[in-house]
Amino acid sequence: MKLRTSQLLLNDDGKIIMGSGRMAIFESLQHTGSINQTARELNMAYKTVWSKIKSTEKNWGRPVVITDRKTGTRLTREGEDLLEKYRKLKKDCIHADDGIFQSIFQIRNNETA
């Protein structure tokens, strides 16, 4: 048996700011510098990637990418900070959830043995 957890950052209206999919987009943008290459890498349509970026910006109220025809696309400082904090949140939540899961199911396994 395994536990699968998911973390979503939502704004006050319940709109998604960040989740695992958007984390993958931001991480890809960091190393490709291109929305087009990110879309190919993640097997997504360019429009889908761009829509998720714009949705994050709208729902968070801050710019997360800078696009330039010459230098490509990169995360803003706010975008980098959001990505870093989300990674930490996800790691810490998974660690805590795993501990809780183990303590609950270990007790039940011992009780039934």
Short mmCIF file of N, CA and C in Angstrom, two decimals:
data_model
loop_
_atom_site.label_atom_id
_atom_site.label_comp_id
_atom_site.label_asym_id
_atom_site.label_seq_id
_atom_site.Cartn_x
_atom_site.Cartn_y
_atom_site.Cartn_z
N MET A 1 0.85 -1.17 0.00
CA MET A 1 0.00 0.00 0.00
C MET A 1 0.89 1.24 0.00
N LYS A 2 0.47 2.25 -0.76
CA LYS A 2 1.21 3.51 -0.85
C LYS A 2 0.26 4.68 -0.67
N LEU A 3 0.82 5.79 -0.30
CA LEU A 3 0.06 7.04 -0.18
C LEU A 3 0.52 7.97 -1.29
N ARG A 4 -0.43 8.59 -1.94
CA ARG A 4 -0.11 9.57 -2.97
C ARG A 4 -0.75 10.89 -2.55
N THR A 5 0.06 11.92 -2.39
CA THR A 5 -0.46 13.21 -1.99
C THR A 5 -0.23 14.23 -3.09
N SER A 6 -1.01 15.27 -3.06
CA SER A 6 -0.91 16.33 -4.06
C SER A 6 -1.07 17.66 -3.35
N GLN A 7 -0.27 18.62 -3.74
CA GLN A 7 -0.35 19.94 -3.14
C GLN A 7 -0.70 20.95 -4.23
N LEU A 8 -1.70 21.75 -3.97
CA LEU A 8 -2.09 22.83 -4.86
C LEU A 8 -2.07 24.13 -4.08
N LEU A 9 -1.44 25.14 -4.65
CA LEU A 9 -1.52 26.49 -4.08
C LEU A 9 -2.66 27.19 -4.78
N LEU A 10 -3.62 27.67 -4.00
CA LEU A 10 -4.80 28.34 -4.55
C LEU A 10 -4.87 29.77 -4.04
N ASN A 11 -5.47 30.64 -4.84
CA ASN A 11 -5.70 31.99 -4.35
C ASN A 11 -6.97 32.00 -3.51
N ASP A 12 -7.35 33.15 -3.01
CA ASP A 12 -8.52 33.24 -2.13
C ASP A 12 -9.82 32.85 -2.83
N ASP A 13 -9.84 32.89 -4.17
CA ASP A 13 -11.03 32.51 -4.94
C ASP A 13 -11.00 31.04 -5.34
N GLY A 14 -9.99 30.30 -4.88
CA GLY A 14 -9.89 28.89 -5.19
C GLY A 14 -9.27 28.57 -6.55
N LYS A 15 -8.66 29.56 -7.17
CA LYS A 15 -8.02 29.38 -8.48
C LYS A 15 -6.57 28.93 -8.28
N ILE A 16 -6.12 28.02 -9.14
CA ILE A 16 -4.78 27.44 -9.00
C ILE A 16 -3.68 28.46 -9.32
N ILE A 17 -2.75 28.56 -8.38
CA ILE A 17 -1.53 29.33 -8.60
C ILE A 17 -0.41 28.38 -9.00
N MET A 18 -0.28 27.27 -8.26
CA MET A 18 0.81 26.34 -8.53
C MET A 18 0.42 24.93 -8.13
N GLY A 19 0.83 23.99 -8.94
CA GLY A 19 0.67 22.57 -8.69
C GLY A 19 1.80 21.83 -9.37
N SER A 20 1.76 20.53 -9.37
CA SER A 20 2.84 19.73 -9.95
C SER A 20 3.05 19.99 -11.44
N GLY A 21 1.96 20.17 -12.17
CA GLY A 21 2.07 20.44 -13.60
C GLY A 21 2.75 21.76 -13.90
N ARG A 22 2.38 22.77 -13.16
CA ARG A 22 2.99 24.09 -13.37
C ARG A 22 4.43 24.09 -12.88
N MET A 23 4.71 23.31 -11.85
CA MET A 23 6.09 23.17 -11.40
C MET A 23 6.94 22.59 -12.54
N ALA A 24 6.43 21.58 -13.23
CA ALA A 24 7.15 20.97 -14.35
C ALA A 24 7.38 21.99 -15.46
N ILE A 25 6.38 22.82 -15.73
CA ILE A 25 6.53 23.86 -16.75
C ILE A 25 7.63 24.84 -16.35
N PHE A 26 7.59 25.32 -15.11
CA PHE A 26 8.59 26.29 -14.66
C PHE A 26 9.99 25.70 -14.65
N GLU A 27 10.11 24.44 -14.21
CA GLU A 27 11.43 23.80 -14.20
C GLU A 27 11.96 23.64 -15.63
N SER A 28 11.10 23.27 -16.54
CA SER A 28 11.51 23.14 -17.92
C SER A 28 11.94 24.49 -18.50
N LEU A 29 11.17 25.52 -18.21
CA LEU A 29 11.53 26.86 -18.68
C LEU A 29 12.89 27.30 -18.17
N GLN A 30 13.21 26.91 -16.93
CA GLN A 30 14.50 27.27 -16.37
C GLN A 30 15.66 26.72 -17.19
N HIS A 31 15.53 25.50 -17.70
CA HIS A 31 16.67 24.96 -18.43
C HIS A 31 16.55 25.07 -19.96
N THR A 32 15.32 25.25 -20.49
CA THR A 32 15.21 25.40 -21.94
C THR A 32 15.23 26.86 -22.37
N GLY A 33 14.67 27.73 -21.53
CA GLY A 33 14.57 29.14 -21.91
C GLY A 33 13.58 29.37 -23.04
N SER A 34 12.68 28.40 -23.25
CA SER A 34 11.78 28.48 -24.40
C SER A 34 10.44 27.83 -24.07
N ILE A 35 9.37 28.54 -24.34
CA ILE A 35 8.03 27.97 -24.16
C ILE A 35 7.82 26.85 -25.18
N ASN A 36 8.30 27.07 -26.40
CA ASN A 36 8.18 26.06 -27.45
C ASN A 36 8.88 24.77 -27.07
N GLN A 37 10.12 24.86 -26.59
CA GLN A 37 10.87 23.66 -26.19
C GLN A 37 10.24 23.02 -24.95
N THR A 38 9.74 23.83 -24.05
CA THR A 38 9.06 23.31 -22.87
C THR A 38 7.82 22.51 -23.29
N ALA A 39 7.05 23.06 -24.21
CA ALA A 39 5.86 22.37 -24.70
C ALA A 39 6.24 21.02 -25.31
N ARG A 40 7.29 20.99 -26.13
CA ARG A 40 7.74 19.74 -26.73
C ARG A 40 8.22 18.76 -25.67
N GLU A 41 9.03 19.26 -24.72
CA GLU A 41 9.59 18.41 -23.67
C GLU A 41 8.50 17.77 -22.82
N LEU A 42 7.43 18.51 -22.55
CA LEU A 42 6.36 18.03 -21.69
C LEU A 42 5.20 17.42 -22.49
N ASN A 43 5.38 17.35 -23.80
CA ASN A 43 4.36 16.80 -24.68
C ASN A 43 3.02 17.52 -24.51
N MET A 44 3.10 18.85 -24.53
CA MET A 44 1.93 19.70 -24.38
C MET A 44 1.87 20.65 -25.57
N ALA A 45 0.71 21.19 -25.83
CA ALA A 45 0.58 22.22 -26.86
C ALA A 45 1.17 23.52 -26.33
N TYR A 46 1.78 24.29 -27.22
CA TYR A 46 2.33 25.60 -26.86
C TYR A 46 1.26 26.44 -26.15
N LYS A 47 0.06 26.45 -26.72
CA LYS A 47 -1.03 27.25 -26.17
C LYS A 47 -1.37 26.83 -24.74
N THR A 48 -1.30 25.53 -24.46
CA THR A 48 -1.59 25.03 -23.11
C THR A 48 -0.55 25.53 -22.12
N VAL A 49 0.72 25.44 -22.50
CA VAL A 49 1.80 25.92 -21.62
C VAL A 49 1.62 27.41 -21.37
N TRP A 50 1.42 28.17 -22.43
CA TRP A 50 1.26 29.62 -22.30
C TRP A 50 0.04 29.95 -21.44
N SER A 51 -1.05 29.23 -21.61
CA SER A 51 -2.27 29.48 -20.83
C SER A 51 -2.05 29.22 -19.34
N LYS A 52 -1.31 28.18 -19.01
CA LYS A 52 -1.04 27.86 -17.61
C LYS A 52 -0.15 28.93 -16.98
N ILE A 53 0.82 29.42 -17.73
CA ILE A 53 1.68 30.51 -17.24
C ILE A 53 0.83 31.75 -16.98
N LYS A 54 0.02 32.13 -17.94
CA LYS A 54 -0.82 33.33 -17.80
C LYS A 54 -1.83 33.16 -16.68
N SER A 55 -2.35 31.96 -16.51
CA SER A 55 -3.31 31.70 -15.44
C SER A 55 -2.64 31.87 -14.08
N THR A 56 -1.41 31.36 -13.94
CA THR A 56 -0.67 31.53 -12.68
C THR A 56 -0.46 33.01 -12.41
N GLU A 57 -0.06 33.77 -13.43
CA GLU A 57 0.15 35.20 -13.24
C GLU A 57 -1.14 35.91 -12.82
N LYS A 58 -2.24 35.57 -13.46
CA LYS A 58 -3.52 36.20 -13.14
C LYS A 58 -3.97 35.82 -11.73
N ASN A 59 -3.89 34.54 -11.41
CA ASN A 59 -4.38 34.06 -10.11
C ASN A 59 -3.49 34.49 -8.96
N TRP A 60 -2.21 34.68 -9.21
CA TRP A 60 -1.28 35.09 -8.16
C TRP A 60 -1.14 36.61 -8.10
N GLY A 61 -1.40 37.26 -9.23
CA GLY A 61 -1.31 38.72 -9.28
C GLY A 61 0.11 39.23 -9.44
N ARG A 62 0.99 38.37 -9.93
CA ARG A 62 2.39 38.75 -10.14
C ARG A 62 2.92 38.11 -11.42
N PRO A 63 3.86 38.78 -12.10
CA PRO A 63 4.45 38.16 -13.29
C PRO A 63 5.39 37.02 -12.89
N VAL A 64 5.35 35.93 -13.64
CA VAL A 64 6.23 34.80 -13.34
C VAL A 64 7.24 34.54 -14.45
N VAL A 65 6.99 35.06 -15.64
CA VAL A 65 7.96 34.90 -16.72
C VAL A 65 8.21 36.23 -17.43
N ILE A 66 9.37 36.29 -18.03
CA ILE A 66 9.75 37.39 -18.90
C ILE A 66 10.06 36.76 -20.25
N THR A 67 9.42 37.26 -21.30
CA THR A 67 9.70 36.74 -22.64
C THR A 67 10.35 37.83 -23.47
N ASP A 68 11.34 37.43 -24.23
CA ASP A 68 12.07 38.34 -25.10
C ASP A 68 12.46 37.56 -26.35
N ARG A 69 12.20 38.10 -27.50
CA ARG A 69 12.49 37.39 -28.75
C ARG A 69 13.97 37.05 -28.90
N LYS A 70 14.83 37.86 -28.34
CA LYS A 70 16.28 37.62 -28.48
C LYS A 70 16.82 36.69 -27.40
N THR A 71 16.38 36.89 -26.16
CA THR A 71 16.96 36.11 -25.05
C THR A 71 16.10 34.93 -24.62
N GLY A 72 14.89 34.83 -25.17
CA GLY A 72 14.02 33.71 -24.81
C GLY A 72 13.14 34.02 -23.61
N THR A 73 12.73 32.97 -22.93
CA THR A 73 11.81 33.09 -21.80
C THR A 73 12.51 32.63 -20.54
N ARG A 74 12.35 33.42 -19.49
CA ARG A 74 12.93 33.03 -18.20
C ARG A 74 11.97 33.43 -17.09
N LEU A 75 12.16 32.79 -15.94
CA LEU A 75 11.34 33.11 -14.79
C LEU A 75 11.76 34.45 -14.20
N THR A 76 10.78 35.21 -13.72
CA THR A 76 11.08 36.42 -12.98
C THR A 76 11.60 36.02 -11.60
N ARG A 77 12.07 36.97 -10.83
CA ARG A 77 12.48 36.65 -9.46
C ARG A 77 11.30 36.09 -8.66
N GLU A 78 10.12 36.67 -8.89
CA GLU A 78 8.92 36.17 -8.21
C GLU A 78 8.61 34.74 -8.65
N GLY A 79 8.78 34.46 -9.94
CA GLY A 79 8.56 33.12 -10.45
C GLY A 79 9.54 32.11 -9.88
N GLU A 80 10.81 32.51 -9.80
CA GLU A 80 11.83 31.62 -9.21
C GLU A 80 11.54 31.37 -7.74
N ASP A 81 11.14 32.43 -7.03
CA ASP A 81 10.82 32.31 -5.60
C ASP A 81 9.61 31.40 -5.39
N LEU A 82 8.58 31.57 -6.22
CA LEU A 82 7.39 30.73 -6.14
C LEU A 82 7.76 29.26 -6.37
N LEU A 83 8.57 29.00 -7.39
CA LEU A 83 8.99 27.64 -7.70
C LEU A 83 9.79 27.04 -6.55
N GLU A 84 10.74 27.79 -6.03
CA GLU A 84 11.57 27.30 -4.93
C GLU A 84 10.73 26.99 -3.69
N LYS A 85 9.83 27.89 -3.35
CA LYS A 85 8.98 27.68 -2.17
C LYS A 85 8.02 26.53 -2.38
N TYR A 86 7.50 26.37 -3.60
CA TYR A 86 6.59 25.27 -3.87
C TYR A 86 7.32 23.93 -3.78
N ARG A 87 8.55 23.87 -4.30
CA ARG A 87 9.35 22.64 -4.19
C ARG A 87 9.53 22.26 -2.72
N LYS A 88 9.87 23.25 -1.89
CA LYS A 88 10.07 22.99 -0.46
C LYS A 88 8.77 22.55 0.20
N LEU A 89 7.69 23.24 -0.11
CA LEU A 89 6.39 22.87 0.44
C LEU A 89 6.04 21.43 0.07
N LYS A 90 6.21 21.08 -1.18
CA LYS A 90 5.87 19.74 -1.66
C LYS A 90 6.73 18.69 -0.96
N LYS A 91 8.03 18.94 -0.87
CA LYS A 91 8.95 18.01 -0.21
C LYS A 91 8.58 17.83 1.26
N ASP A 92 8.35 18.94 1.95
CA ASP A 92 8.03 18.87 3.38
C ASP A 92 6.66 18.20 3.62
N CYS A 93 5.68 18.50 2.77
CA CYS A 93 4.36 17.87 2.91
C CYS A 93 4.44 16.37 2.67
N ILE A 94 5.17 15.96 1.65
CA ILE A 94 5.30 14.54 1.37
C ILE A 94 6.00 13.83 2.52
N HIS A 95 7.04 14.45 3.06
CA HIS A 95 7.75 13.86 4.19
C HIS A 95 6.81 13.70 5.40
N ALA A 96 6.06 14.76 5.70
CA ALA A 96 5.12 14.71 6.83
C ALA A 96 4.02 13.68 6.58
N ASP A 97 3.48 13.68 5.37
CA ASP A 97 2.42 12.72 5.03
C ASP A 97 2.91 11.29 5.13
N ASP A 98 4.13 11.04 4.66
CA ASP A 98 4.70 9.68 4.75
C ASP A 98 4.82 9.24 6.20
N GLY A 99 5.26 10.14 7.07
CA GLY A 99 5.37 9.81 8.49
C GLY A 99 4.02 9.49 9.11
N ILE A 100 3.03 10.29 8.80
CA ILE A 100 1.68 10.06 9.32
C ILE A 100 1.13 8.75 8.78
N PHE A 101 1.30 8.52 7.49
CA PHE A 101 0.83 7.29 6.86
C PHE A 101 1.46 6.06 7.53
N GLN A 102 2.77 6.10 7.71
CA GLN A 102 3.48 4.98 8.33
C GLN A 102 3.00 4.74 9.75
N SER A 103 2.84 5.81 10.52
CA SER A 103 2.42 5.62 11.91
C SER A 103 1.01 5.04 12.01
N ILE A 104 0.13 5.45 11.14
CA ILE A 104 -1.24 4.94 11.17
C ILE A 104 -1.30 3.49 10.71
N PHE A 105 -0.69 3.19 9.58
CA PHE A 105 -0.80 1.84 9.06
C PHE A 105 0.12 0.84 9.76
N GLN A 106 1.19 1.31 10.36
CA GLN A 106 2.05 0.42 11.15
C GLN A 106 1.28 -0.04 12.40
N ILE A 107 0.57 0.87 13.04
CA ILE A 107 -0.24 0.53 14.21
C ILE A 107 -1.30 -0.48 13.82
N ARG A 108 -1.98 -0.27 12.72
CA ARG A 108 -3.04 -1.19 12.29
C ARG A 108 -2.47 -2.55 11.94
N ASN A 109 -1.30 -2.57 11.30
CA ASN A 109 -0.67 -3.86 10.96
C ASN A 109 -0.30 -4.62 12.21
N ASN A 110 0.23 -3.92 13.23
CA ASN A 110 0.60 -4.57 14.48
C ASN A 110 -0.63 -5.09 15.22
N GLU A 111 -1.74 -4.36 15.13
CA GLU A 111 -2.97 -4.76 15.81
C GLU A 111 -3.57 -6.03 15.19
N THR A 112 -3.40 -6.17 13.85
CA THR A 112 -4.02 -7.31 13.19
C THR A 112 -3.12 -8.54 13.16
N ALA A 113 -1.85 -8.35 13.53
CA ALA A 113 -0.90 -9.48 13.46
C ALA A 113 -1.07 -10.44 14.62
#
